[in-house]
Coordinates of C-alpha atoms in Angstrom, one line a residue:
M1 CA -100.0 -48.9 20.4
K2 CA -101.2 -45.8 18.7
H3 CA -98.9 -43.7 20.9
K4 CA -95.8 -45.8 19.8
T5 CA -96.9 -45.4 16.1
I6 CA -96.8 -41.6 16.3
I7 CA -93.1 -41.8 18.0
L8 CA -92.0 -43.9 15.1
M9 CA -93.4 -41.7 12.5
L10 CA -91.9 -38.5 14.3
F11 CA -88.5 -40.3 14.3
L12 CA -88.7 -41.1 10.7
A13 CA -89.6 -37.6 9.7
A14 CA -86.6 -36.1 11.6
A15 CA -84.1 -38.8 10.0
L16 CA -85.7 -37.7 6.5
L17 CA -85.1 -34.0 7.3
I18 CA -81.4 -34.7 8.6
S19 CA -80.5 -36.7 5.6
T20 CA -81.9 -34.1 3.2
G21 CA -79.9 -31.5 4.7
L22 CA -76.7 -33.3 4.7
S23 CA -77.0 -34.2 1.2
Q24 CA -77.5 -30.5 0.1
N25 CA -74.4 -29.2 2.2
P26 CA -71.8 -30.1 -0.5
I27 CA -73.8 -28.5 -3.3
H28 CA -74.1 -25.3 -1.3
A29 CA -70.3 -25.4 -0.6
Q30 CA -69.5 -25.7 -4.3
Q31 CA -71.7 -22.9 -5.2
K32 CA -69.9 -20.6 -2.7
A33 CA -66.5 -21.7 -4.2
A34 CA -67.5 -21.0 -7.7
E35 CA -69.0 -17.6 -6.7
K36 CA -65.7 -16.7 -5.2
Q37 CA -63.6 -17.9 -8.1
T38 CA -65.6 -15.7 -10.4
E39 CA -65.6 -12.8 -8.1
K40 CA -63.7 -9.7 -9.6
P41 CA -60.4 -8.7 -8.1
K42 CA -60.1 -5.3 -6.5
E43 CA -59.7 -2.8 -9.2
T44 CA -56.4 -0.6 -9.0
C45 CA -54.5 1.5 -11.4
I46 CA -52.3 -1.2 -12.6
T47 CA -55.2 -3.6 -13.4
G48 CA -57.0 -1.4 -15.6
Q49 CA -56.8 -0.6 -19.3
C50 CA -54.3 2.3 -18.8
H51 CA -51.4 1.2 -16.5
A52 CA -51.6 -2.7 -17.0
Q53 CA -47.9 -2.6 -17.9
M54 CA -47.0 -1.6 -14.3
G55 CA -45.8 -4.2 -11.8
K56 CA -44.4 -6.4 -14.6
D57 CA -40.8 -5.7 -14.0
K58 CA -38.3 -7.9 -12.2
F59 CA -38.0 -5.5 -9.2
V60 CA -41.3 -3.7 -8.2
H61 CA -41.6 -0.7 -5.9
G62 CA -43.7 -2.1 -2.8
P63 CA -46.6 0.4 -3.3
V64 CA -46.9 -0.6 -6.9
T65 CA -47.1 -4.3 -6.0
A66 CA -49.8 -3.6 -3.5
G67 CA -51.8 -1.4 -6.1
E68 CA -51.3 1.6 -3.7
C69 CA -50.7 4.4 -6.0
A70 CA -52.7 7.0 -3.9
P71 CA -50.0 7.5 -1.1
C72 CA -47.6 9.1 -3.9
H73 CA -50.0 10.4 -6.5
G74 CA -53.2 11.4 -4.4
E75 CA -56.8 10.7 -5.4
S76 CA -58.3 11.7 -8.6
P77 CA -62.0 10.3 -9.0
K78 CA -62.4 11.8 -12.5
H79 CA -59.2 10.5 -13.7
K80 CA -60.5 7.1 -15.1
D81 CA -63.2 8.9 -17.2
D82 CA -61.2 11.8 -18.5
P83 CA -57.5 11.2 -17.9
E84 CA -56.3 14.0 -20.0
N85 CA -58.0 16.7 -18.0
N86 CA -57.5 15.0 -14.7
K87 CA -53.9 14.2 -14.4
F88 CA -52.1 13.3 -11.2
A89 CA -49.4 15.5 -9.6
L90 CA -47.0 14.1 -6.9
I91 CA -48.4 15.0 -3.6
M92 CA -45.3 16.5 -2.3
K93 CA -41.5 16.8 -3.4
I94 CA -40.1 13.6 -4.5
S95 CA -37.3 13.3 -2.0
D96 CA -39.8 14.3 0.9
K97 CA -42.1 11.7 -0.3
C98 CA -39.4 9.0 -0.7
F99 CA -38.1 10.1 2.8
S100 CA -41.5 9.5 4.5
C101 CA -40.8 5.8 4.0
H102 CA -37.1 5.7 3.5
E103 CA -36.0 7.9 6.5
R104 CA -32.6 6.6 6.8
F105 CA -31.5 7.9 3.6
K106 CA -32.2 11.7 4.7
P107 CA -29.3 14.1 4.0
K108 CA -26.0 13.7 6.4
Q109 CA -22.9 15.6 6.3
F110 CA -22.0 14.4 2.9
T111 CA -25.0 13.7 0.6
H112 CA -25.1 12.5 -3.0
T113 CA -25.8 15.4 -5.2
A114 CA -29.0 13.6 -6.7
I115 CA -30.5 13.7 -3.2
E116 CA -29.5 17.1 -2.4
N117 CA -31.2 18.2 -5.5
N118 CA -34.3 16.1 -4.6
E119 CA -33.8 13.9 -7.5
C120 CA -34.1 10.4 -6.3
T121 CA -35.6 9.3 -9.6
E122 CA -32.4 10.1 -11.3
C123 CA -31.1 6.7 -10.1
H124 CA -34.3 4.8 -9.1
S125 CA -37.4 4.3 -11.2
P126 CA -40.3 4.8 -8.8
H127 CA -42.4 2.0 -10.2
G128 CA -40.1 -1.0 -11.2
S129 CA -37.2 -2.0 -13.4
E130 CA -35.0 -4.8 -14.3
Y131 CA -32.5 -4.0 -11.7
K132 CA -32.4 -4.3 -7.8
F133 CA -33.8 -1.4 -5.8
Q134 CA -35.5 -0.2 -9.0
L135 CA -32.3 1.2 -10.3
K136 CA -32.4 2.7 -13.9
A137 CA -29.2 0.7 -15.0
K138 CA -26.8 -1.7 -13.2
G139 CA -23.6 -0.6 -11.4
G140 CA -21.3 1.5 -12.8
E141 CA -23.4 2.0 -15.9
L142 CA -25.7 3.9 -13.7
C143 CA -22.9 5.9 -12.0
F144 CA -21.2 6.8 -15.4
Q145 CA -24.6 8.6 -16.7
C146 CA -23.4 11.5 -14.5
H147 CA -19.6 10.7 -13.7
D148 CA -17.0 10.7 -16.3
N149 CA -16.0 7.2 -16.9
A150 CA -12.3 8.4 -17.9
I151 CA -11.6 7.5 -14.2
V152 CA -11.5 4.0 -15.1
G153 CA -10.0 4.4 -18.6
K154 CA -6.2 3.6 -17.5
Q155 CA -4.5 0.3 -18.0
F156 CA -4.7 -1.0 -14.5
V157 CA -8.3 -0.9 -13.0
H158 CA -9.3 -1.3 -9.4
G159 CA -11.3 -4.4 -9.1
P160 CA -14.6 -2.9 -7.8
A161 CA -14.4 -0.2 -10.4
A162 CA -13.7 -2.7 -13.2
V163 CA -17.0 -4.5 -12.6
G164 CA -19.1 -1.6 -11.8
G165 CA -19.0 -2.1 -7.9
C166 CA -18.9 1.6 -7.1
V167 CA -20.7 0.8 -4.0
A168 CA -17.9 -1.1 -2.6
C169 CA -16.3 2.3 -1.5
H170 CA -19.1 4.8 -1.9
E171 CA -22.3 5.2 -0.2
P172 CA -25.0 5.9 -2.8
H173 CA -27.1 8.0 -0.8
T174 CA -25.4 9.7 2.3
A175 CA -22.2 9.2 4.3
D176 CA -20.1 10.8 7.2
Y177 CA -17.0 10.9 4.9
Q178 CA -16.1 13.0 2.0
K179 CA -16.9 11.6 -1.6
N180 CA -19.7 9.7 0.2
L181 CA -16.9 7.0 1.2
K182 CA -17.8 4.3 3.6
A183 CA -15.0 4.8 5.9
E184 CA -12.0 7.2 6.1
G185 CA -8.4 7.1 4.8
P186 CA -6.9 3.5 4.9
E187 CA -9.6 1.9 6.9
L188 CA -11.7 2.1 3.9
C189 CA -9.0 0.1 1.9
F190 CA -8.9 -2.3 4.9
I191 CA -12.4 -3.3 4.4
C192 CA -11.2 -5.5 1.5
H193 CA -7.5 -5.6 1.9
T194 CA -7.6 -7.6 5.3
D195 CA -4.2 -9.0 4.7
K196 CA -2.5 -5.6 4.6
A197 CA -4.5 -4.5 7.5
E198 CA -3.1 -7.3 9.6
M199 CA 0.5 -6.6 8.5
I200 CA 0.4 -2.9 9.0
H201 CA -1.4 -2.9 12.4
G202 CA 1.2 -5.1 13.8
A203 CA 4.1 -3.3 12.2
Q204 CA 6.6 -1.0 14.0
F205 CA 7.3 1.2 11.1
I206 CA 4.4 2.2 8.9
H207 CA 5.1 4.5 5.7
K208 CA 3.5 7.9 6.3
P209 CA 0.8 7.6 3.3
V210 CA -0.3 4.3 4.6
S211 CA -1.2 5.6 7.9
E212 CA -2.8 8.6 6.5
R213 CA -4.0 8.0 2.9
C214 CA -3.4 5.1 0.5
T215 CA -4.4 7.3 -2.4
S216 CA -1.2 9.2 -1.9
C217 CA 0.4 6.4 -4.0
H218 CA -2.6 4.4 -5.4
N219 CA -5.4 5.7 -7.8
P220 CA -8.5 4.5 -6.4
H221 CA -10.2 3.8 -10.0
S222 CA -7.4 3.1 -12.4
G223 CA -3.7 3.8 -12.9
A224 CA -1.1 3.8 -15.6
K225 CA 1.0 1.4 -13.6
Q226 CA 0.6 -1.8 -11.9
F227 CA -1.4 -1.6 -8.4
M228 CA -3.1 1.6 -9.8
L229 CA 0.0 3.7 -9.5
D230 CA 0.1 6.7 -11.8
S231 CA 4.0 6.6 -11.9
S232 CA 6.5 4.0 -10.9
A233 CA 9.4 4.1 -8.5
P234 CA 11.5 6.2 -8.1
A235 CA 9.4 9.0 -9.6
L236 CA 6.5 8.3 -7.4
C237 CA 8.7 8.0 -4.4
L238 CA 10.4 11.3 -5.2
E239 CA 7.2 13.3 -5.5
C240 CA 7.2 13.3 -1.5
H241 CA 10.9 12.5 -1.0
K242 CA 12.0 15.7 -2.5
D243 CA 15.3 15.8 -0.5
K244 CA 16.3 12.5 -2.1
K245 CA 15.2 13.8 -5.5
E246 CA 17.5 16.9 -4.9
Q247 CA 20.4 14.5 -4.0
L248 CA 19.9 12.1 -6.9
D249 CA 19.8 15.1 -9.3
T250 CA 23.1 16.3 -8.3
V251 CA 25.2 13.3 -7.3
T252 CA 27.8 11.8 -9.8
V253 CA 27.5 8.4 -8.4
K254 CA 24.1 6.6 -7.8
H255 CA 23.6 3.3 -6.0
G256 CA 23.3 0.6 -8.6
A257 CA 20.0 -0.7 -6.9
L258 CA 18.3 2.6 -8.2
E259 CA 19.3 1.6 -11.7
T260 CA 17.3 -1.8 -11.6
E261 CA 13.5 -2.3 -12.3
K262 CA 12.7 -2.5 -8.5
T263 CA 14.6 0.8 -7.8
C264 CA 13.6 2.0 -4.3
L265 CA 11.8 -1.3 -3.6
N266 CA 15.0 -3.2 -3.6
C267 CA 15.6 -1.9 0.0
H268 CA 12.5 -0.4 1.2
D269 CA 8.9 -1.9 1.8
A270 CA 6.2 0.5 0.4
H271 CA 3.9 -0.1 3.2
N272 CA 5.4 -1.2 6.7
S273 CA 8.3 -2.8 8.2
N274 CA 9.7 -3.8 11.5
I275 CA 12.9 -2.1 10.7
A276 CA 13.7 1.6 10.6
K277 CA 13.3 3.3 7.2
N278 CA 10.9 0.6 6.1
L279 CA 14.0 -1.6 5.2
T280 CA 13.0 -5.1 4.0
K281 CA 15.8 -6.5 6.1
E282 CA 18.4 -5.6 8.6
P283 CA 21.0 -3.0 7.1
L284 CA 23.9 -5.4 6.5
D285 CA 21.7 -8.4 5.7
L286 CA 20.0 -6.1 3.1
C287 CA 23.2 -5.1 1.6
L288 CA 24.6 -8.6 1.4
S289 CA 21.4 -9.9 -0.2
C290 CA 23.0 -8.1 -3.4
H291 CA 26.6 -8.0 -2.7
D292 CA 26.7 -11.8 -2.5
R293 CA 28.3 -12.1 -5.9
E294 CA 30.6 -10.1 -8.2
Y295 CA 29.6 -7.3 -10.3
K296 CA 31.3 -5.8 -13.3
R297 CA 31.9 -2.2 -12.7
A298 CA 31.5 0.7 -15.5
D299 CA 35.3 0.8 -15.8
G300 CA 35.3 -3.0 -16.6
K301 CA 36.9 -3.9 -13.3
M302 CA 35.1 -6.3 -11.0
L303 CA 33.4 -5.2 -7.7
M304 CA 34.0 -8.0 -5.0
N305 CA 31.6 -10.4 -3.4
M306 CA 31.5 -8.8 -0.2
K307 CA 29.6 -11.3 1.5
K308 CA 32.2 -13.9 0.7
W309 CA 34.9 -11.5 1.8
L310 CA 33.3 -10.9 5.3
T311 CA 32.8 -14.7 5.7
E312 CA 36.5 -15.5 5.1
N313 CA 37.8 -12.4 6.9
K314 CA 37.0 -12.5 10.3
D315 CA 38.2 -9.1 11.9
H316 CA 35.6 -6.6 10.7
H317 CA 35.6 -2.8 10.4
G318 CA 33.5 -1.0 13.2
P319 CA 30.5 -0.1 10.9
I320 CA 30.5 -3.8 9.8
K321 CA 30.6 -5.0 13.3
Q322 CA 27.5 -2.5 13.9
K323 CA 25.9 -4.1 11.0
D324 CA 25.5 -0.8 9.1
C325 CA 27.4 -0.2 5.9
S326 CA 25.8 3.3 5.7
G327 CA 28.5 4.4 8.2
C328 CA 30.7 5.0 5.3
H329 CA 28.5 4.5 2.3
N330 CA 25.5 6.6 1.2
P331 CA 22.8 4.1 0.2
H332 CA 21.3 6.4 -2.4
G333 CA 24.1 8.4 -4.0
S334 CA 27.2 10.6 -3.6
N335 CA 29.7 12.5 -5.3
N336 CA 32.6 10.4 -4.1
F337 CA 33.6 6.8 -5.7
R338 CA 31.7 3.7 -4.2
I339 CA 29.1 6.2 -3.0
L340 CA 31.0 7.0 0.2
R341 CA 29.6 9.7 2.4
S342 CA 32.8 11.8 2.4
F343 CA 36.1 12.1 0.4
Y344 CA 38.4 9.0 0.7
P345 CA 41.4 8.6 -1.5
A346 CA 41.2 5.9 -4.3
T347 CA 44.9 5.9 -4.8
F348 CA 47.9 4.4 -2.8
Y349 CA 49.7 7.9 -2.8
E350 CA 47.9 11.2 -2.0
P351 CA 49.3 14.7 -1.0
F352 CA 48.3 15.1 2.7
G353 CA 45.4 17.4 3.6
V354 CA 42.9 16.8 6.3
E355 CA 39.9 17.2 3.9
N356 CA 41.4 14.2 1.8
Y357 CA 40.5 11.9 4.8
D358 CA 37.2 13.5 5.7
L359 CA 35.5 9.9 5.7
C360 CA 38.1 8.4 8.1
F361 CA 38.0 11.4 10.4
S362 CA 34.2 11.3 10.9
C363 CA 35.1 8.5 13.3
H364 CA 38.9 8.6 13.9
E365 CA 40.7 11.5 15.7
K366 CA 42.6 13.6 13.0
T367 CA 45.3 14.2 15.5
L368 CA 46.3 10.8 14.8
V369 CA 48.2 12.1 11.7
L370 CA 49.0 15.6 12.7
N371 CA 51.5 15.1 15.7
P372 CA 54.8 13.8 14.7
E373 CA 55.3 12.6 18.3
T374 CA 53.0 10.9 20.9
T375 CA 52.7 8.7 23.6
K376 CA 49.0 7.8 23.5
L377 CA 47.4 8.8 20.1
T378 CA 48.3 5.5 18.5
N379 CA 50.1 2.3 19.1
F380 CA 51.8 2.5 15.8
R381 CA 54.8 4.2 17.1
N382 CA 58.4 3.6 17.5
G383 CA 59.4 5.0 20.8
N384 CA 57.4 8.2 20.8
A385 CA 57.6 8.5 17.0
N386 CA 54.2 8.7 15.4
L387 CA 54.4 6.2 12.4
H388 CA 51.0 7.4 11.2
F389 CA 52.5 10.8 10.9
V390 CA 55.5 9.3 9.2
H391 CA 53.4 7.5 6.4
V392 CA 50.4 9.8 5.7
N393 CA 51.6 13.4 6.5
K394 CA 53.7 14.1 3.3
A395 CA 53.5 16.8 0.9
I396 CA 53.7 14.7 -2.1
K397 CA 53.7 10.7 -1.6
G398 CA 51.6 10.5 1.5
R399 CA 50.6 6.9 2.0
T400 CA 46.9 6.7 2.2
C401 CA 45.1 4.6 4.6
R402 CA 44.3 1.9 2.0
A403 CA 48.0 1.4 1.5
C404 CA 48.2 -0.5 4.8
H405 CA 44.5 -1.2 5.9
E406 CA 41.6 -3.2 4.4
T407 CA 38.4 -1.0 4.6
H408 CA 36.1 -4.0 5.4
A409 CA 37.6 -6.8 7.1
S410 CA 40.8 -8.7 7.5
N411 CA 42.3 -11.6 9.3
S412 CA 45.1 -9.5 10.6
P413 CA 45.1 -7.1 13.5
K414 CA 44.1 -3.5 12.9
H415 CA 42.7 -4.8 9.4
I416 CA 46.2 -4.9 8.1
R417 CA 46.3 -5.9 4.5
E418 CA 48.2 -9.0 3.3
A419 CA 48.8 -7.2 0.0
V420 CA 47.8 -3.9 -1.6
P421 CA 47.2 -3.0 -5.3
F422 CA 50.3 -1.0 -6.6
G423 CA 50.5 -0.4 -10.2
G424 CA 50.3 -3.8 -12.0
W425 CA 51.0 -6.0 -9.0
D426 CA 49.6 -6.8 -5.4
L427 CA 52.3 -5.5 -3.1
P428 CA 52.7 -7.8 -0.1
L429 CA 53.1 -6.3 3.4
N430 CA 54.2 -9.1 5.6
Y431 CA 53.0 -7.5 8.8
Q432 CA 53.9 -9.2 12.0
K433 CA 52.7 -8.1 15.5
T434 CA 54.6 -8.3 18.6
E435 CA 53.8 -7.4 22.2
T436 CA 55.0 -3.8 22.2
G437 CA 55.0 -3.2 18.5
G438 CA 55.7 -5.2 15.3
S439 CA 57.3 -5.3 11.8
C440 CA 56.7 -5.4 8.1
T441 CA 58.5 -6.3 5.0
P442 CA 56.4 -4.8 2.2
G443 CA 57.7 -4.8 -1.5
C444 CA 58.6 -1.1 -0.9
H445 CA 61.4 -1.3 1.6
K446 CA 63.4 -3.8 3.7
L447 CA 62.3 -5.1 7.1
K448 CA 61.3 -2.2 9.3
K449 CA 60.6 -2.9 12.9
Y450 CA 59.0 -0.7 15.7
D451 CA 58.7 -0.8 19.3
R452 CA 56.7 1.3 21.8
E453 CA 58.8 0.8 24.8
K454 CA 62.2 0.6 23.3
K455 CA 62.8 2.4 20.1
E456 CA 64.1 0.2 17.2
I457 CA 67.0 1.3 15.0
N458 CA 66.2 0.4 11.6
G459 CA 68.9 0.7 8.8

């Protein structure tokens, strides 16, 4: 019995000790927590009385956030007690110190002047600022502290430059290309102008400045004209196309398209095309996109609707069959009426001279009108008598080609006219073709027949 009593007492004592210990643990934990809350934070330069303003900016340099001033400024144990006589100096050159962490910004072939001069702090605050990357100002405002803002002072400003986004084109630290550009030539522009990149890379013909340097035409910052051009066509175009400038400065007749607002761009695409000469359409289609209506000429007369004429007259002159009006017309300008490439008589009569038919003889054999007799030069002969010679080769009243032939198209063989302007009326030709010749009864003479095999005798 005594033994059982002792065991019971020991059990009760153990229980009391355990319960007492458990009841004290929460109190102990609370005391520990309270001590931790009242524990002073690690003291750094920016938590003291002197530099408390540090680290309060929106964007703070990493070491400042961590309170690690020594990696840049070094140690100075006496600074706290006597700051005036124990000032900090940087432990190495600014750029070297920056590069010890920011190694990727070390100088390359082309380096921003500030970095070349070891002046990273020209742009960045070493502690913090209100701008990303601890910049001292935002965007273009920062750049224009050194660079002249006149470059964005013209009427039409490039989008990135207008909003201060200089870094859209320029690397602010180092680059592999001049002017610290992010890419070279047009490839830089194509970073944003992807639509142009797709068109140009798929085009057969590319304007030389586009394949080499867009800035030949466009100012990359701002321009006096739309699309950041410093001048408009044709002046801009003629800065390179000097042969065309010389031509246009000396010709007496200019293509009307050059006198309109679009000038050169009426016919040419400024960037690329799948048609030679950067034409916007195939040559004949291009011409007829304007010459599909009548125009009033300087002399008051009307220029015909050529598209309508070619539609209604099916037998087309060779150059038109080849779909190239420039066979006869210079598309820019000429010293001949109708911007013809060479001289062509504008009248019904013209004294004969080979030089008076330079345009025609650029394709046709001149012997056609030089030999009085022939068996092969022309089918327009009566027996062996060359009737081209008879009509054209006269010292005074030589009939010009236009007296009988339409220059563009006709519904008659050999482009023979139905009528020809003569004085104040349209003189009819009344041409009829036969197997071996033909006849005409124009207003200028009675019926005349010709036959290549059996010579006709006309009264």
